[in-house]
Coordinates of C-alpha atoms in Angstrom, one line a residue:
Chain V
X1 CA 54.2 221.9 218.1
X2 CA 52.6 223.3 221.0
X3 CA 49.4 225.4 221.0
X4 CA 47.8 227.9 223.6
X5 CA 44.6 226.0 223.6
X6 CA 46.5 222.5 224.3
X7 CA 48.6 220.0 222.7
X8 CA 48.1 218.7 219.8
X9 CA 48.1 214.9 219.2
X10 CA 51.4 214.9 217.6
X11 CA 53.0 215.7 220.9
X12 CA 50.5 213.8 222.7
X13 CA 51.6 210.8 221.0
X14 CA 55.3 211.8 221.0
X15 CA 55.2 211.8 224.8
X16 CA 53.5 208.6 225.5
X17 CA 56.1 206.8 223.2
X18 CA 59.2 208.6 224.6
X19 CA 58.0 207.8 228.3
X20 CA 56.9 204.1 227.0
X21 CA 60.4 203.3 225.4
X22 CA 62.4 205.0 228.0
X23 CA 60.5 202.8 230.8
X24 CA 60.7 199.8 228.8
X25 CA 64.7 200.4 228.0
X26 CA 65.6 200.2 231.4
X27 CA 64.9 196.5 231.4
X28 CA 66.5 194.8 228.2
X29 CA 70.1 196.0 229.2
X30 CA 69.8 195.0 232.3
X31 CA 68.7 191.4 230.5
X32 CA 71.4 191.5 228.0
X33 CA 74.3 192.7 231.0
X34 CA 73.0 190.1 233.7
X35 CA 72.8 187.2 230.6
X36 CA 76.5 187.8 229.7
X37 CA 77.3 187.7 233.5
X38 CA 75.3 184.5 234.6
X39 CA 77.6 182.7 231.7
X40 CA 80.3 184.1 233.5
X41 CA 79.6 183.0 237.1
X42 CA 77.7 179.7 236.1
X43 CA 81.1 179.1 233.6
X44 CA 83.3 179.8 236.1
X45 CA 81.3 177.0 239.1
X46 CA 81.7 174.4 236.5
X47 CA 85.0 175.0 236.2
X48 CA 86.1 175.6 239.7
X49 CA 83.0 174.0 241.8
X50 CA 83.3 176.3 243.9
X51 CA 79.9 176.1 245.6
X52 CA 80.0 180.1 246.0
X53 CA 79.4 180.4 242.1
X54 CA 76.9 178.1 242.5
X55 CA 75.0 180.6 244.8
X56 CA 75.7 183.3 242.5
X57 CA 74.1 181.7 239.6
X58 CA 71.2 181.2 241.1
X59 CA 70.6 184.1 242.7
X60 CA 71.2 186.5 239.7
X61 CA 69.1 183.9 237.9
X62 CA 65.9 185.3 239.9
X63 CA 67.0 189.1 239.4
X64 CA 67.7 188.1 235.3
X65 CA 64.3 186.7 235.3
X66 CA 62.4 189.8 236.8
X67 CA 64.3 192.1 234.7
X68 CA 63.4 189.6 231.8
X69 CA 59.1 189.9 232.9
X70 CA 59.3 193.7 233.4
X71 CA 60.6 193.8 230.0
X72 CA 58.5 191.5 228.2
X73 CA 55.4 193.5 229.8
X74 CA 56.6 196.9 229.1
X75 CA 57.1 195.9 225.6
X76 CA 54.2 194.8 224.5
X77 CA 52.5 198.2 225.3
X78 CA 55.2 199.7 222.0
X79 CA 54.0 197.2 219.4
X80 CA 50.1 198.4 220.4
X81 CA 51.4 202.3 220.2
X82 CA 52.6 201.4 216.7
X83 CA 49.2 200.8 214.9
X84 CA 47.1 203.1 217.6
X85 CA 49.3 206.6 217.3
X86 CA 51.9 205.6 214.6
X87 CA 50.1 203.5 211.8
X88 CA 51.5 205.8 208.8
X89 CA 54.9 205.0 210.0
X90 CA 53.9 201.3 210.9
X91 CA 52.6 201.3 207.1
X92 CA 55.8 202.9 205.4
X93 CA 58.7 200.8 207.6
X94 CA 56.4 197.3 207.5
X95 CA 57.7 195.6 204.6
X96 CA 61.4 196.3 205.8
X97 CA 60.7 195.7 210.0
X98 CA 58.8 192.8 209.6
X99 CA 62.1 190.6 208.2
X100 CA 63.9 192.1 211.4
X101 CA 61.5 191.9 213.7
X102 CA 60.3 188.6 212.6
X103 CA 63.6 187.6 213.1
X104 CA 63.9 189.0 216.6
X105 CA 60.7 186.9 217.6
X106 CA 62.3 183.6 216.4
X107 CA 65.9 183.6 216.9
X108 CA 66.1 185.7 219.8
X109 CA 62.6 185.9 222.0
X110 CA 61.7 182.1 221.6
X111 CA 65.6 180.7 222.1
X112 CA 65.6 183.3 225.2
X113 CA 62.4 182.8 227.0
X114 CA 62.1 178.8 225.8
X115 CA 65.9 178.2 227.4
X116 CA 64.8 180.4 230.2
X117 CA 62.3 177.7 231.7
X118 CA 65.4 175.4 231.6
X119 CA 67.5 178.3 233.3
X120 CA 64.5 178.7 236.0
X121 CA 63.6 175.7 236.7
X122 CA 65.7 173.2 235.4
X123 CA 68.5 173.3 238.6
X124 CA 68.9 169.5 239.7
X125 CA 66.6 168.1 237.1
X126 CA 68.6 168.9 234.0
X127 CA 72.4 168.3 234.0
X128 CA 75.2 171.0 235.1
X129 CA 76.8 171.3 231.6
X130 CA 72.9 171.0 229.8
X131 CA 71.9 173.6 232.5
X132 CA 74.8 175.6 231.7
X133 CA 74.1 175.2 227.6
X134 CA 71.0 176.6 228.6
X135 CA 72.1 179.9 230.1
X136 CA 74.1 180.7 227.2
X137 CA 71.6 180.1 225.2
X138 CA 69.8 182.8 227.1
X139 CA 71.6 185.0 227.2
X140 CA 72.7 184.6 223.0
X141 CA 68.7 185.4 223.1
X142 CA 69.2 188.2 224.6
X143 CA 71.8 189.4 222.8
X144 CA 70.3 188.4 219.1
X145 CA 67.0 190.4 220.2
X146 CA 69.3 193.9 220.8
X147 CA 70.8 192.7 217.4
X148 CA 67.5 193.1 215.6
X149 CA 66.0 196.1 217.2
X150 CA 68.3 197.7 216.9
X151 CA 69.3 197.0 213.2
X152 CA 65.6 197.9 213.1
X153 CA 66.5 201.3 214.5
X154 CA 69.3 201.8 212.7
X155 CA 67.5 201.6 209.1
X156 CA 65.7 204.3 210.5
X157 CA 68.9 206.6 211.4
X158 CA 70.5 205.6 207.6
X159 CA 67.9 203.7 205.8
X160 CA 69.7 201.3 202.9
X161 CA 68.6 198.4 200.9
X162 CA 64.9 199.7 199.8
X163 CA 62.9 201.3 197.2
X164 CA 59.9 203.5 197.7
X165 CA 56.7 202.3 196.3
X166 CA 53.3 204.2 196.1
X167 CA 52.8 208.0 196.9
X168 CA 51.3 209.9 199.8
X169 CA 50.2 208.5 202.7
X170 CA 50.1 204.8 200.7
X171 CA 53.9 205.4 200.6
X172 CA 55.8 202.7 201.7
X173 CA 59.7 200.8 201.5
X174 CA 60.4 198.1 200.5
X175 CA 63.7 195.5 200.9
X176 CA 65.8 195.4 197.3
X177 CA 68.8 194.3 199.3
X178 CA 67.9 192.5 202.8
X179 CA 72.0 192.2 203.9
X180 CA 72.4 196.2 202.9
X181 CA 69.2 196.9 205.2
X182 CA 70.7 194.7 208.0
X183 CA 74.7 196.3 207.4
X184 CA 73.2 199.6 206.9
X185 CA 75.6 202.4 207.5
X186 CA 75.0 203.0 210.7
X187 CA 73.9 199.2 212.3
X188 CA 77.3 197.9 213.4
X189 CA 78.5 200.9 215.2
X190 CA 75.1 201.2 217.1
X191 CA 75.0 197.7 217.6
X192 CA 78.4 197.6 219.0
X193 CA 77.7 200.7 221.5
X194 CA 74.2 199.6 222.9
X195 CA 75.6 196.1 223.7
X196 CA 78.8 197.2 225.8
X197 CA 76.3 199.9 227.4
X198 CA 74.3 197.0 228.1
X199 CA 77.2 194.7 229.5
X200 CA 77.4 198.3 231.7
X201 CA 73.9 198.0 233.4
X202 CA 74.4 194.4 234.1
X203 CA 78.0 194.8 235.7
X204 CA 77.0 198.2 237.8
X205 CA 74.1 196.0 238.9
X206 CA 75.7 193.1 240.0
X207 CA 78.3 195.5 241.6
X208 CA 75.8 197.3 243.4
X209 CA 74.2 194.5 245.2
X210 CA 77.5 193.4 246.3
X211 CA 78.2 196.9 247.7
X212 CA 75.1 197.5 249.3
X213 CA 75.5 193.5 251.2
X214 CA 79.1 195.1 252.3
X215 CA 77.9 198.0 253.5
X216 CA 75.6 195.9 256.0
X217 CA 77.9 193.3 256.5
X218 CA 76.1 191.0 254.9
X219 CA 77.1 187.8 252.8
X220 CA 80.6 189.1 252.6
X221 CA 81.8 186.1 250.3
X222 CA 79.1 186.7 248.2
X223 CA 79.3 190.4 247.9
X224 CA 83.0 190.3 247.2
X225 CA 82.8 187.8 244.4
X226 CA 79.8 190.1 243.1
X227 CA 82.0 193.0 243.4
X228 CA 85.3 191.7 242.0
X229 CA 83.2 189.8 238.7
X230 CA 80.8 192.4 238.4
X231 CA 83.5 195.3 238.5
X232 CA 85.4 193.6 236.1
X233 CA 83.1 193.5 233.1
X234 CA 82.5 196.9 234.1
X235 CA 85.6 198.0 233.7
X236 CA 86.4 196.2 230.2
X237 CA 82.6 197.5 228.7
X238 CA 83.3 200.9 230.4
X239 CA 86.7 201.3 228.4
X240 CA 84.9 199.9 224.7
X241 CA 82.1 202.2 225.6
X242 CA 84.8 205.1 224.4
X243 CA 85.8 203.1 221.1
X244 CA 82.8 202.6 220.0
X245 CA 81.1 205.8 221.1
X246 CA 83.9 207.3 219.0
X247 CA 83.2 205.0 216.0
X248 CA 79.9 205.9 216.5
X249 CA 79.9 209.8 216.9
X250 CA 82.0 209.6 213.7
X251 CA 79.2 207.5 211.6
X252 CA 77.0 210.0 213.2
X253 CA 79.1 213.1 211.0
X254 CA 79.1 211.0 207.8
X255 CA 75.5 210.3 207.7
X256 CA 73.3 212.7 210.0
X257 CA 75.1 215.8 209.9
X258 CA 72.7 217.8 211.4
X259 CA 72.3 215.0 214.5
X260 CA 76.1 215.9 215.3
X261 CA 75.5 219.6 215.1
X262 CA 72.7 219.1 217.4
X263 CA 74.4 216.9 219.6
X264 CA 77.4 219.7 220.0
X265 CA 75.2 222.6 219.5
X266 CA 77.6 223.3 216.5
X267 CA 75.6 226.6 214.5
X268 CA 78.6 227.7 212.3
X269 CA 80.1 225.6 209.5
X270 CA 83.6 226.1 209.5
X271 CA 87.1 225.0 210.4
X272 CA 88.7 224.1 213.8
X273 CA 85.3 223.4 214.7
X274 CA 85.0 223.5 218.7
X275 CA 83.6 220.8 221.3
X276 CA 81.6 222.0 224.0
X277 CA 82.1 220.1 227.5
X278 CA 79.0 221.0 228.7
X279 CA 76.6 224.6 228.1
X280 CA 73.3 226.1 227.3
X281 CA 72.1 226.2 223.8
X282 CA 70.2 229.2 222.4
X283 CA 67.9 228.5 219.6
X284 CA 66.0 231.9 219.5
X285 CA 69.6 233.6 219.2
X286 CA 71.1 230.6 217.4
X287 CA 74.5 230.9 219.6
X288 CA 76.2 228.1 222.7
X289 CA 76.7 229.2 226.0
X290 CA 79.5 227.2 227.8
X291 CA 83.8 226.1 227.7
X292 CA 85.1 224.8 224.4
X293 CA 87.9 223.6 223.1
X294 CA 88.8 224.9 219.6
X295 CA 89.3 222.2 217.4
X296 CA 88.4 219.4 219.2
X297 CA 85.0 218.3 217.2
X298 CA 86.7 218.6 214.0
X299 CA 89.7 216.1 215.4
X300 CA 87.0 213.8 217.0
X301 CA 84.7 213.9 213.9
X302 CA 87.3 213.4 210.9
X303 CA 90.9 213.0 212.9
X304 CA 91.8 217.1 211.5
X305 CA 91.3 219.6 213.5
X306 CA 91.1 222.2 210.5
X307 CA 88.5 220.3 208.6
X308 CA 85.1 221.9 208.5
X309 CA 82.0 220.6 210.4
X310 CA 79.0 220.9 209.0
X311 CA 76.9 223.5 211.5
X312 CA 73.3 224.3 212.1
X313 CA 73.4 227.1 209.7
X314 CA 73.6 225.2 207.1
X315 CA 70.6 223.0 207.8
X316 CA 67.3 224.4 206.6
X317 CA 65.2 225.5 210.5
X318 CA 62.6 222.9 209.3
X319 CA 65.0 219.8 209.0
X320 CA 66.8 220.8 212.1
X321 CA 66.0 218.7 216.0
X322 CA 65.5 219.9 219.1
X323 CA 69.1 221.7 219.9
X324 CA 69.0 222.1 223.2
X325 CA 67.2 218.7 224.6
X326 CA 69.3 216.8 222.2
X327 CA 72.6 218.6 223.6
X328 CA 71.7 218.1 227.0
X329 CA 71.1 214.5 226.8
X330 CA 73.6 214.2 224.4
X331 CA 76.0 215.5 227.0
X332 CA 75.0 213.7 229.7
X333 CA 75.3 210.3 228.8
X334 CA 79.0 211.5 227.9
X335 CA 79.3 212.7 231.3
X336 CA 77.7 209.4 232.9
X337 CA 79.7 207.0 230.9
X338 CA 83.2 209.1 232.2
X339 CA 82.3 208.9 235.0
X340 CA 81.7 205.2 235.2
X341 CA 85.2 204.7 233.5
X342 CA 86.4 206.7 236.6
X343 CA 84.1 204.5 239.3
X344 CA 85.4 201.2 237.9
X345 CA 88.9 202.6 238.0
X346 CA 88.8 204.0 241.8
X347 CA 87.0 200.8 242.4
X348 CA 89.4 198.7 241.2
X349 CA 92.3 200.5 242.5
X350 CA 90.3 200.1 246.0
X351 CA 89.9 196.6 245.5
X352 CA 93.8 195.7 244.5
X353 CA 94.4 197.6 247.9
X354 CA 92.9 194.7 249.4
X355 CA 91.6 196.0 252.7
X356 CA 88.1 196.8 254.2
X357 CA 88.8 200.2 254.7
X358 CA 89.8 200.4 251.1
X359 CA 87.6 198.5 249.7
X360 CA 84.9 200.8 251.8
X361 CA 84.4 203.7 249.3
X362 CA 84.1 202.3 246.5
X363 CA 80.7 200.3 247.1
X364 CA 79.8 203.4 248.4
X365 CA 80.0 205.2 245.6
X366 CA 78.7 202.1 243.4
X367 CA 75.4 201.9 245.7
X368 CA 75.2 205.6 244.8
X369 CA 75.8 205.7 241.3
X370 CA 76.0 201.9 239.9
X371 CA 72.6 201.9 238.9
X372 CA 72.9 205.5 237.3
X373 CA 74.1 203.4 234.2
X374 CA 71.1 202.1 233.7
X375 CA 69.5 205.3 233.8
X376 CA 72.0 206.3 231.0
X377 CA 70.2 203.7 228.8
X378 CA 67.2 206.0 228.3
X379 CA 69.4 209.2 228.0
X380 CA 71.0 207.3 225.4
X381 CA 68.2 206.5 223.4
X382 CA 65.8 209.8 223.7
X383 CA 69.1 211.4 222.9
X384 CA 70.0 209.3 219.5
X385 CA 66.3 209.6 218.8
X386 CA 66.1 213.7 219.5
X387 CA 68.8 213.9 216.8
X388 CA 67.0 212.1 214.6
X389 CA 64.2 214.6 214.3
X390 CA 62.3 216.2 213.0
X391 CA 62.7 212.8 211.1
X392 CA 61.1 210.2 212.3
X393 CA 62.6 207.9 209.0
X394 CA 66.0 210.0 208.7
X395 CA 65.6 212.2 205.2
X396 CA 62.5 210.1 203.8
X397 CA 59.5 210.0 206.6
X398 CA 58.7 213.4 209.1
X399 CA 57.4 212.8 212.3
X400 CA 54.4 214.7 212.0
X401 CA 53.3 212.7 209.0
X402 CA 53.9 209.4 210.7
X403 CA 50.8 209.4 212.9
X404 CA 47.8 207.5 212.4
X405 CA 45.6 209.5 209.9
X406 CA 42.5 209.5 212.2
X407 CA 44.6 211.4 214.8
X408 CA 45.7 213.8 212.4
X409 CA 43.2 216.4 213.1
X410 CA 42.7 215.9 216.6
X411 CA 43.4 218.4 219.0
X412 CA 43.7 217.3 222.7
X413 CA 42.7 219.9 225.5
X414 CA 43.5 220.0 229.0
X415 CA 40.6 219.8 231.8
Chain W
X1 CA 46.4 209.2 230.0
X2 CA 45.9 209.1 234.1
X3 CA 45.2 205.7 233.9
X4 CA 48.1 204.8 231.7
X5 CA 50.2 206.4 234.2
X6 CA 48.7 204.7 237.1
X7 CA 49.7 201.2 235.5
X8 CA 53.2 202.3 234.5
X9 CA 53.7 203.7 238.2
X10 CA 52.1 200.5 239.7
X11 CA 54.4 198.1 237.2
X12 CA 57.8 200.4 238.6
X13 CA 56.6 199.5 242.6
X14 CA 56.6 195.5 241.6
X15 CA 59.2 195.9 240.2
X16 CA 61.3 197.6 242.6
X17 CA 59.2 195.7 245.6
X18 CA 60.5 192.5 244.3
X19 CA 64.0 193.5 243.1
X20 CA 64.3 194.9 247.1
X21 CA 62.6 192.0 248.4
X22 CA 65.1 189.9 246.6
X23 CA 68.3 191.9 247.4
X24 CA 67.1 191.5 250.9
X25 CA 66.3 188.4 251.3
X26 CA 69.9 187.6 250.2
X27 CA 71.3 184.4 248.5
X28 CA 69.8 181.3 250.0
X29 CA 72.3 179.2 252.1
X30 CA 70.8 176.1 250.7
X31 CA 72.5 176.8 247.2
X32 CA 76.1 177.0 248.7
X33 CA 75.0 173.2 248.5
X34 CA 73.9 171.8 244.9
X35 CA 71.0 168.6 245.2
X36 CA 69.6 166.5 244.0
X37 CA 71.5 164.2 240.5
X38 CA 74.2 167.9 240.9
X39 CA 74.8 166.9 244.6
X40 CA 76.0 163.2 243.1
X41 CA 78.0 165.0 240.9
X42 CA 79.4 167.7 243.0
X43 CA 80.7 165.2 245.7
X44 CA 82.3 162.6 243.1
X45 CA 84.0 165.7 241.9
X46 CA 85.1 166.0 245.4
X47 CA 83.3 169.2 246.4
X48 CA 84.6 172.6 247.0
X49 CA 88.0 173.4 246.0

């Protein structure tokens, strides 16, 4: 991939879209998180009129909406990447993305950023319960656009409902079956583990501005409600992050057997296959560095410890990803989403406690690490898209044939 | 590529300018009370509970 007299535009264009996605994905869960908790807090003031809810909604209204413009702006810059660097790939997935993403413009972009005037700048002129219609709509928006993409991105993992027409580079799908494209194999698991993840950023967000204000003694109604709300749908996405990571990671062994061998740095096919909590992968040597547990991946991947995994080995060098990045990142957002299931429980605990001093630690360690899921987001997704490769179209499109055929040839040297 | 980095770095420091700027600024006292037509509403309701 790499040559001594520079990089090539393969990896050029690799690392502009991995940096472009990963800055981009640290805004739409955010969105998606903070949508699900305005309902919650503008919900719960109509209910209660509590005028402290009242303050709530509005306030997280302004972070939603920066979050929201960050990630319309960093967006935009993708769909340009597609027909500058990727055009091949733009050509082959066209006829089957632009249902999906047609459908993410209209049911989800337009319903989120047309109810999001209301949401803005409709307080006092529009009703409570019109004004309140309006934020779920938002945040539905918000949701329905993760609901497309990442279909999208699913087809891509365990493409379904298509034929190939043409050869070559005029190659192309197209949809035979538009509900088997959309409930592709891997779709609803995905789906269901990138919205709690989302419902995650949101939460730790809310929580950490609350911490932060009780760390300075500031606002301490505010920062308490912020806490308590935000800490709860922390708590309750942190837990389904682990069902449906699990239903996930087992799609994962059904369809993209050599993603899950990645993602475990599993080289041997055989039985009692081990799980590695954390380690050091050695592709020259073909051989994992680090503590296992025998068995474990086998249990986790099929519910028997003595049936087989498919390793490495088995997978021809050329069809095989990156081992180590993906096994790194792979392992980290594991680590990152145990130990937010641990935060929200010590936090919680700390809150039930009921005092200051209790309560102290805990936004502590939210201020430190709340935000951190977030950051998981990208790890999250460079990780499910390093297994993926050295398919960029999982079994049916390469990477390195997806670029734009003027780039092909190109070879970029440093000054 | 520089300048594509540049922009990217400058988009992060509005961001993260704002998002601070916001978080310490605070919540605005004014919206412990709603106005306007939600104010009419709010007191017939009988205000907080």
């Amino acid at each position: 991939m790499t040559h001594a007299d520079g990089m090539d535009v393969l990896m050029l264009s690799r690392l502009q879209f991995a940096f472009t996605i990963a800055f981009h994905y640290i805004y739409p869960p955010l969105s998606i998180g903070l949508g699900l908790l305005l309902v919650v807090v503008e919900g719960w003031w109509l209910q209660t009129r509590n005028p402290l809810y009242h303050q709530m909604a509005r306030f997280w209204t302004k972070v939603f909406a920066l979050t929201f413009a960050i990630g319309v702006a960093t967006g935009i810059v993708m769909e340009f990447e597609f027909g500058t660097n990727w055009a091949t790939y733009s050509r082959y997935v066209g006829d089957v993305f632009g249902s999906a993403l047609a459908a993410e413009g209209i049911f989800a972009f337009f319903l989120e950023s047309g109810f999001l005037a209301v949401v803005l700048f409709g307080w006092e002129k529009v009703g409570p319960r019109l004004h309140f219609f309006a934020t779920c709509m938002v945040a539905l928006g918000a949701h329905f656009s993760a609901i497309w993409i990442v279909v999208a991105n699913s087809w891509m993992q365990t493409p379904a409902g298509f034929h190939i027409v043409g050869e070559g580079l005029a190659a192309r799908a197209e949809i035979t079956d538009f509900w088997a494209m959309v409930f592709n194999p891997s779709s609803m698991d995905r789906l269901a583990h990138t919205l709690v993840g989302a419902w995650q950023a949101g939460a730790w967000l809310m929580v950490s501005v609350g911490a932060w204000y009780l760390l300075h003694r500031r606002h301490r109604e505010f920062a308490l409600a912020s806490v308590k709300i935000g800490l709860g749908v922390a708590a309750v996405a942190a837990l389904l992050s682990l069902v449906t990571g699990d239903a996930s990671a087992r799609g994962v062994a059904r369809n993209q057997p050599a993603k899950l061998a990645a993602f475990e740095g599993l080289w041997q096919t055989a039985p009692q296959a081990p799980l590695h909590l954390f380690g050091w992968v050695d592709e020259t040597h073909g051989c994992t560095h680090g503590p296992e547990v025998t068995g474990l991946l086998s249990w986790l991947a099929y519910g028997d410890s003595g049936r087989p995994v498919t390793g490495l080995e088995a997978i021809p060098p050329t069809d095989r990803p990156p081992v180590n990045a993906t096994f790194q990142l792979f392992h980290l957002m594991v680590a990152v989403g145990c130990a937010l299931i641990g935060l929200a429980g010590w936090a919680g605990i700390a809150l039930v406690a009921g005092t200051a001093g209790a309560i102290a630690p805990a936004p502590v360690a939210a201020d430190l690490r709340g935000t951190r899921s977030a950051d998981c987001q990208p790890g999250r997704l460079v990780g499910g898209g390093g297994g993926r490769q050295p398919w960029i179209v999982y079994g049916l499109l390469r990477t390195s044939n997806a670029l734009s055929p003027w780039s092909r040839p190109t070879r970029w040297r440093p000054r | 590529m520089i300048m594509f980095m540049v922009v990217y770095l400058l988009l992060f420091a509005v961001f993260v300018f704002l998002l601070n700027d916001k978080i310490r600024h605070g919540p605005d006292d004014g919206d412990l009370q709603p106005a306007g037509k939600w104010a009419l509403g709010f007191r017939a309701n009988g205000g907080a509970k």
